[in-house]
Amino acid sequence: MLISSETLMEIHREGNTRILDCRYLLNDPGFGVASYRRAHIPGSIYLDLAEDLSSPITARTGRHPLPAVDQFAETVGRWGVADDSIVIAYDDGPGAMAARCWWLLRWFGHKSVYVLDGGLDAWVEAGGVLVDGTESYPMAKFTGRPRQNNWTDADTLMQVMDDPVRLIIDARENKRFLGLEEPIDRIAGHIPSAINRPFQHNLSGGRFKSAKILKQEFIDLIGSISPNQVIHSCGSGVTACHNLLAMEVAGLHGSRLYAGSWSEWITDPNRPVISSVSREC
């Protein structure tokens, strides 16, 4: 699930390795591609969060809807990813954008996909070279199909959010979760019964904490609730993937993503909203 810069240096020129640059800033959509063109890991192609890792927004979706199921396998093939490809996703460090890419490929059944721990910063620190310009891979045949047991939608969440054996974990920063501020979405607060673990808590020194530490922290958080009854949310289904990845790294398998997350939840005024602490970690 995670790969070190040193390991990537050993395999990055192997024929079936595909490296995906996922750098993106929500408040500066052009940042990622501009940064890629200036300097990227050799052999990597650029994927845009909005254009490549999401589908178009509608009145009833969140800010980054899942890609269209009937088109995503073809899209992945255009990236040069085949069924036997080893895929490494990276971003500028924290791993949230790369985790979104990781989750999408796992959603479509691709198992050999990894997030570069520490991202581009770690690559440079390890002595990795950078190149400019753009690159591409030959078109490939990708036959993955979506799994139905690793995500949930708003209607299902409405039915289970008060179930004591389920748990919703929100990956946004604490002030947004509490509704004290909301710089992106039109309504502040969180989904009832959700608890808060900002995705940055998975990191130490810019890299993921050890599996042992992550396991203890998430067990302290979820208590007796089974990992496969945990649902991850955030603002738009991106940073939630970071918490989901952290649980997988910790050996706590089977948690799911609420793909629409907060920005989808608030599109329906009939869905309840909490703007004060419900249960805070």
One Martini backbone bead per residue (centre of mass of N, CA, C, O) as a GRO file, in nm:
protein
  281
    1MET     BB    1   0.055   0.063  -0.020
    2LEU     BB    2   0.344   0.142   0.044
    3ILE     BB    3   0.629   0.336  -0.081
    4SER     BB    4   0.949   0.390  -0.120
    5SER     BB    5   1.191   0.566  -0.272
    6GLU     BB    6   1.400   0.338  -0.288
    7THR     BB    7   1.216   0.133  -0.430
    8LEU     BB    8   1.141   0.305  -0.672
    9MET     BB    9   1.431   0.327  -0.785
   10GLU     BB   10   1.442   0.015  -0.856
   11ILE     BB   11   1.147   0.010  -1.045
   12HIS     BB   12   1.081   0.268  -1.238
   13ARG     BB   13   1.204   0.114  -1.519
   14GLU     BB   14   1.007  -0.088  -1.539
   15GLY     BB   15   0.779  -0.190  -1.774
   16ASN     BB   16   0.520  -0.218  -1.547
   17THR     BB   17   0.561   0.072  -1.451
   18ARG     BB   18   0.346   0.327  -1.296
   19ILE     BB   19   0.354   0.685  -1.274
   20LEU     BB   20   0.153   0.911  -1.064
   21ASP     BB   21   0.075   1.248  -1.076
   22CYS     BB   22  -0.137   1.418  -0.805
   23ARG     BB   23  -0.110   1.709  -0.796
   24TYR     BB   24  -0.311   1.937  -0.580
   25LEU     BB   25  -0.515   2.238  -0.547
   26LEU     BB   26  -0.811   2.366  -0.453
   27ASN     BB   27  -0.713   2.688  -0.475
   28ASP     BB   28  -0.518   2.570  -0.738
   29PRO     BB   29  -0.572   2.388  -1.014
   30GLY     BB   30  -0.289   2.459  -1.177
   31PHE     BB   31  -0.054   2.360  -0.998
   32GLY     BB   32   0.003   2.064  -1.074
   33VAL     BB   33   0.073   2.081  -1.379
   34ALA     BB   34   0.292   2.297  -1.347
   35SER     BB   35   0.474   2.131  -1.161
   36TYR     BB   36   0.516   1.893  -1.349
   37ARG     BB   37   0.652   2.052  -1.586
   38ARG     BB   38   0.896   2.140  -1.410
   39ALA     BB   39   0.876   1.875  -1.198
   40HIS     BB   40   0.948   1.518  -1.210
   41ILE     BB   41   0.929   1.198  -1.210
   42PRO     BB   42   1.056   0.978  -1.392
   43GLY     BB   43   0.784   0.849  -1.590
   44SER     BB   44   0.560   1.045  -1.529
   45ILE     BB   45   0.221   1.124  -1.503
   46TYR     BB   46  -0.062   1.332  -1.520
   47LEU     BB   47  -0.321   1.386  -1.268
   48ASP     BB   48  -0.639   1.519  -1.236
   49LEU     BB   49  -0.872   1.543  -1.007
   50ALA     BB   50  -1.113   1.661  -1.184
   51GLU     BB   51  -1.052   1.507  -1.469
   52ASP     BB   52  -0.945   1.197  -1.371
   53LEU     BB   53  -1.071   1.153  -1.048
   54SER     BB   54  -1.346   1.257  -1.176
   55SER     BB   55  -1.662   1.388  -1.220
   56PRO     BB   56  -1.905   1.574  -1.296
   57ILE     BB   57  -2.086   1.820  -1.164
   58THR     BB   58  -2.383   1.837  -0.976
   59ALA     BB   59  -2.654   1.920  -0.777
   60ARG     BB   60  -2.609   1.607  -0.624
   61THR     BB   61  -2.312   1.649  -0.575
   62GLY     BB   62  -2.008   1.670  -0.513
   63ARG     BB   63  -1.691   1.798  -0.593
   64HIS     BB   64  -1.587   1.468  -0.629
   65PRO     BB   65  -1.692   1.256  -0.815
   66LEU     BB   66  -1.707   0.969  -0.932
   67PRO     BB   67  -1.626   0.802  -1.178
   68ALA     BB   68  -1.743   0.659  -1.443
   69VAL     BB   69  -1.793   0.329  -1.465
   70ASP     BB   70  -1.813   0.300  -1.795
   71GLN     BB   71  -1.508   0.468  -1.823
   72PHE     BB   72  -1.265   0.404  -1.630
   73ALA     BB   73  -1.112   0.171  -1.763
   74GLU     BB   74  -1.035   0.333  -2.014
   75THR     BB   75  -0.885   0.555  -1.867
   76VAL     BB   76  -0.665   0.377  -1.743
   77GLY     BB   77  -0.555   0.281  -2.017
   78ARG     BB   78  -0.460   0.570  -2.103
   79TRP     BB   79  -0.234   0.572  -1.875
   80GLY     BB   80  -0.101   0.264  -1.913
   81VAL     BB   81  -0.281   0.068  -1.749
   82ALA     BB   82  -0.265  -0.259  -1.657
   83ASP     BB   83  -0.332  -0.548  -1.494
   84ASP     BB   84   0.006  -0.581  -1.441
   85SER     BB   85   0.055  -0.321  -1.309
   86ILE     BB   86   0.269  -0.102  -1.138
   87VAL     BB   87   0.144   0.141  -0.909
   88ILE     BB   88   0.242   0.489  -0.853
   89ALA     BB   89   0.143   0.734  -0.624
   90TYR     BB   90   0.178   1.098  -0.617
   91ASP     BB   91   0.272   1.393  -0.439
   92ASP     BB   92   0.382   1.668  -0.235
   93GLY     BB   93   0.337   1.450   0.042
   94PRO     BB   94   0.079   1.378   0.226
   95GLY     BB   95  -0.130   1.181   0.019
   96ALA     BB   96  -0.430   1.245  -0.062
   97MET     BB   97  -0.430   1.234  -0.373
   98ALA     BB   98  -0.297   0.956  -0.394
   99ALA     BB   99  -0.519   0.807  -0.232
  100ARG     BB  100  -0.742   0.846  -0.437
  101CYS     BB  101  -0.608   0.683  -0.659
  102TRP     BB  102  -0.574   0.425  -0.501
  103TRP     BB  103  -0.876   0.377  -0.446
  104LEU     BB  104  -0.981   0.364  -0.736
  105LEU     BB  105  -0.815   0.115  -0.820
  106ARG     BB  106  -0.927  -0.067  -0.598
  107TRP     BB  107  -1.221  -0.044  -0.680
  108PHE     BB  108  -1.119  -0.189  -0.968
  109GLY     BB  109  -0.917  -0.433  -0.854
  110HIS     BB  110  -0.634  -0.308  -0.810
  111LYS     BB  111  -0.350  -0.421  -0.623
  112SER     BB  112  -0.085  -0.281  -0.767
  113VAL     BB  113  -0.098  -0.022  -0.549
  114TYR     BB  114   0.077   0.287  -0.457
  115VAL     BB  115   0.211   0.503  -0.211
  116LEU     BB  116   0.426   0.759  -0.179
  117ASP     BB  117   0.613   0.808   0.086
  118GLY     BB  118   0.624   1.163   0.101
  119GLY     BB  119   0.663   1.197  -0.187
  120LEU     BB  120   0.847   1.421  -0.354
  121ASP     BB  121   1.017   1.499  -0.111
  122ALA     BB  122   1.132   1.213  -0.058
  123TRP     BB  123   1.267   1.175  -0.328
  124VAL     BB  124   1.467   1.409  -0.302
  125GLU     BB  125   1.595   1.325  -0.027
  126ALA     BB  126   1.695   1.041  -0.170
  127GLY     BB  127   1.813   1.151  -0.467
  128GLY     BB  128   1.611   1.213  -0.669
  129VAL     BB  129   1.529   1.286  -0.979
  130LEU     BB  130   1.434   1.547  -1.211
  131VAL     BB  131   1.192   1.643  -1.460
  132ASP     BB  132   1.069   1.785  -1.743
  133GLY     BB  133   0.770   1.818  -1.882
  134THR     BB  134   0.628   1.544  -2.065
  135GLU     BB  135   0.446   1.230  -2.043
  136SER     BB  136   0.395   0.882  -2.164
  137TYR     BB  137   0.190   0.603  -2.231
  138PRO     BB  138   0.082   0.340  -2.358
  139MET     BB  139  -0.180   0.196  -2.442
  140ALA     BB  140  -0.408  -0.001  -2.246
  141LYS     BB  141  -0.543  -0.296  -2.091
  142PHE     BB  142  -0.829  -0.254  -1.879
  143THR     BB  143  -1.051  -0.487  -1.673
  144GLY     BB  144  -1.172  -0.354  -1.449
  145ARG     BB  145  -1.400  -0.369  -1.166
  146PRO     BB  146  -1.629  -0.273  -0.955
  147ARG     BB  147  -1.668  -0.248  -0.624
  148GLN     BB  148  -1.940  -0.263  -0.369
  149ASN     BB  149  -1.780  -0.289  -0.061
  150ASN     BB  150  -1.603   0.017  -0.050
  151TRP     BB  151  -1.879   0.186  -0.054
  152THR     BB  152  -2.100   0.474  -0.011
  153ASP     BB  153  -2.405   0.641   0.025
  154ALA     BB  154  -2.636   0.862   0.137
  155ASP     BB  155  -2.875   0.671   0.178
  156THR     BB  156  -2.724   0.464   0.349
  157LEU     BB  157  -2.626   0.660   0.567
  158MET     BB  158  -2.905   0.740   0.674
  159GLN     BB  159  -2.967   0.441   0.781
  160VAL     BB  160  -2.672   0.403   0.964
  161MET     BB  161  -2.571   0.652   1.146
  162ASP     BB  162  -2.723   0.528   1.426
  163ASP     BB  163  -2.558   0.282   1.434
  164PRO     BB  164  -2.363   0.137   1.688
  165VAL     BB  165  -2.185  -0.049   1.468
  166ARG     BB  166  -2.118   0.224   1.347
  167LEU     BB  167  -1.869   0.449   1.177
  168ILE     BB  168  -1.786   0.793   1.137
  169ILE     BB  169  -1.505   0.940   0.963
  170ASP     BB  170  -1.359   1.261   0.971
  171ALA     BB  171  -1.085   1.427   0.781
  172ARG     BB  172  -1.113   1.700   0.872
  173GLU     BB  173  -1.064   1.967   1.014
  174ASN     BB  174  -1.185   2.063   1.317
  175LYS     BB  175  -1.327   2.336   1.245
  176ARG     BB  176  -1.502   2.214   1.024
  177PHE     BB  177  -1.641   1.993   1.181
  178LEU     BB  178  -1.766   2.202   1.400
  179GLY     BB  179  -1.842   2.479   1.232
  180LEU     BB  180  -1.640   2.734   1.268
  181GLU     BB  181  -1.549   2.671   0.965
  182GLU     BB  182  -1.593   2.741   0.588
  183PRO     BB  183  -1.401   2.771   0.290
  184ILE     BB  184  -1.585   2.587   0.072
  185ASP     BB  185  -1.858   2.528   0.185
  186ARG     BB  186  -2.193   2.646   0.245
  187ILE     BB  187  -2.183   2.443   0.490
  188ALA     BB  188  -2.148   2.382   0.827
  189GLY     BB  189  -2.010   2.079   0.961
  190HIS     BB  190  -2.171   1.754   1.030
  191ILE     BB  191  -2.239   1.437   1.054
  192PRO     BB  192  -2.419   1.256   1.232
  193SER     BB  193  -2.203   1.067   1.457
  194ALA     BB  194  -1.949   1.180   1.390
  195ILE     BB  195  -1.599   1.176   1.380
  196ASN     BB  196  -1.262   1.307   1.437
  197ARG     BB  197  -0.983   1.264   1.185
  198PRO     BB  198  -0.736   1.411   1.077
  199PHE     BB  199  -0.523   1.311   0.831
  200GLN     BB  200  -0.256   1.428   0.961
  201HIS     BB  201  -0.248   1.206   1.197
  202ASN     BB  202  -0.092   0.988   1.002
  203LEU     BB  203   0.157   1.175   1.047
  204SER     BB  204   0.533   1.194   1.048
  205GLY     BB  205   0.739   1.391   0.895
  206GLY     BB  206   0.560   1.335   0.614
  207ARG     BB  207   0.490   1.044   0.716
  208PHE     BB  208   0.384   0.757   0.789
  209LYS     BB  209   0.309   0.590   1.029
  210SER     BB  210   0.325   0.322   1.180
  211ALA     BB  211   0.138   0.046   1.198
  212LYS     BB  212   0.133   0.030   1.506
  213ILE     BB  213   0.038   0.318   1.565
  214LEU     BB  214  -0.215   0.323   1.388
  215LYS     BB  215  -0.360   0.091   1.522
  216GLN     BB  216  -0.386   0.216   1.803
  217GLU     BB  217  -0.534   0.477   1.721
  218PHE     BB  218  -0.783   0.336   1.587
  219ILE     BB  219  -0.869   0.164   1.826
  220ASP     BB  220  -0.917   0.405   2.013
  221LEU     BB  221  -1.145   0.515   1.821
  222ILE     BB  222  -1.338   0.245   1.757
  223GLY     BB  223  -1.298   0.011   1.934
  224SER     BB  224  -1.539  -0.249   1.887
  225ILE     BB  225  -1.548  -0.174   1.605
  226SER     BB  226  -1.551  -0.282   1.303
  227PRO     BB  227  -1.374  -0.197   1.028
  228ASN     BB  228  -1.624  -0.279   0.825
  229GLN     BB  229  -1.802  -0.032   0.985
  230VAL     BB  230  -1.636   0.188   0.852
  231ILE     BB  231  -1.677   0.537   0.757
  232HIS     BB  232  -1.552   0.765   0.519
  233SER     BB  233  -1.502   1.121   0.545
  234CYS     BB  234  -1.533   1.463   0.408
  235GLY     BB  235  -1.564   1.695   0.164
  236SER     BB  236  -1.507   1.496  -0.136
  237GLY     BB  237  -1.337   1.211  -0.125
  238VAL     BB  238  -1.018   1.239  -0.042
  239THR     BB  239  -0.904   1.247   0.259
  240ALA     BB  240  -1.053   0.986   0.337
  241CYS     BB  241  -0.847   0.797   0.192
  242HIS     BB  242  -0.625   0.834   0.404
  243ASN     BB  243  -0.766   0.688   0.638
  244LEU     BB  244  -0.811   0.427   0.487
  245LEU     BB  245  -0.516   0.368   0.432
  246ALA     BB  246  -0.422   0.366   0.728
  247MET     BB  247  -0.590   0.119   0.807
  248GLU     BB  248  -0.454  -0.074   0.612
  249VAL     BB  249  -0.168  -0.042   0.720
  250ALA     BB  250  -0.275  -0.141   1.016
  251GLY     BB  251  -0.474  -0.400   0.948
  252LEU     BB  252  -0.764  -0.249   0.906
  253HIS     BB  253  -0.998  -0.397   0.728
  254GLY     BB  254  -1.286  -0.275   0.520
  255SER     BB  255  -1.330   0.002   0.488
  256ARG     BB  256  -1.525   0.291   0.387
  257LEU     BB  257  -1.653   0.514   0.137
  258TYR     BB  258  -1.786   0.837   0.127
  259ALA     BB  259  -1.773   0.985  -0.167
  260GLY     BB  260  -1.935   1.260  -0.136
  261SER     BB  261  -1.968   1.371   0.128
  262TRP     BB  262  -2.029   1.678   0.250
  263SER     BB  263  -2.091   1.817  -0.033
  264GLU     BB  264  -2.332   1.617  -0.076
  265TRP     BB  265  -2.501   1.615   0.183
  266ILE     BB  266  -2.585   1.939   0.150
  267THR     BB  267  -2.784   1.915  -0.108
  268ASP     BB  268  -2.987   1.806   0.117
  269PRO     BB  269  -3.211   1.945   0.347
  270ASN     BB  270  -3.296   1.655   0.483
  271ARG     BB  271  -3.019   1.646   0.592
  272PRO     BB  272  -2.849   1.630   0.865
  273VAL     BB  273  -2.688   1.874   1.091
  274ILE     BB  274  -2.381   1.944   1.266
  275SER     BB  275  -2.234   2.233   1.476
  276SER     BB  276  -2.129   2.037   1.701
  277VAL     BB  277  -2.024   1.834   1.928
  278SER     BB  278  -2.045   1.480   1.940
  279ARG     BB  279  -1.753   1.320   1.888
  280GLU     BB  280  -1.429   1.360   1.997
  281CYS     BB  281  -1.072   1.307   1.916
   0.00000   0.00000   0.00000
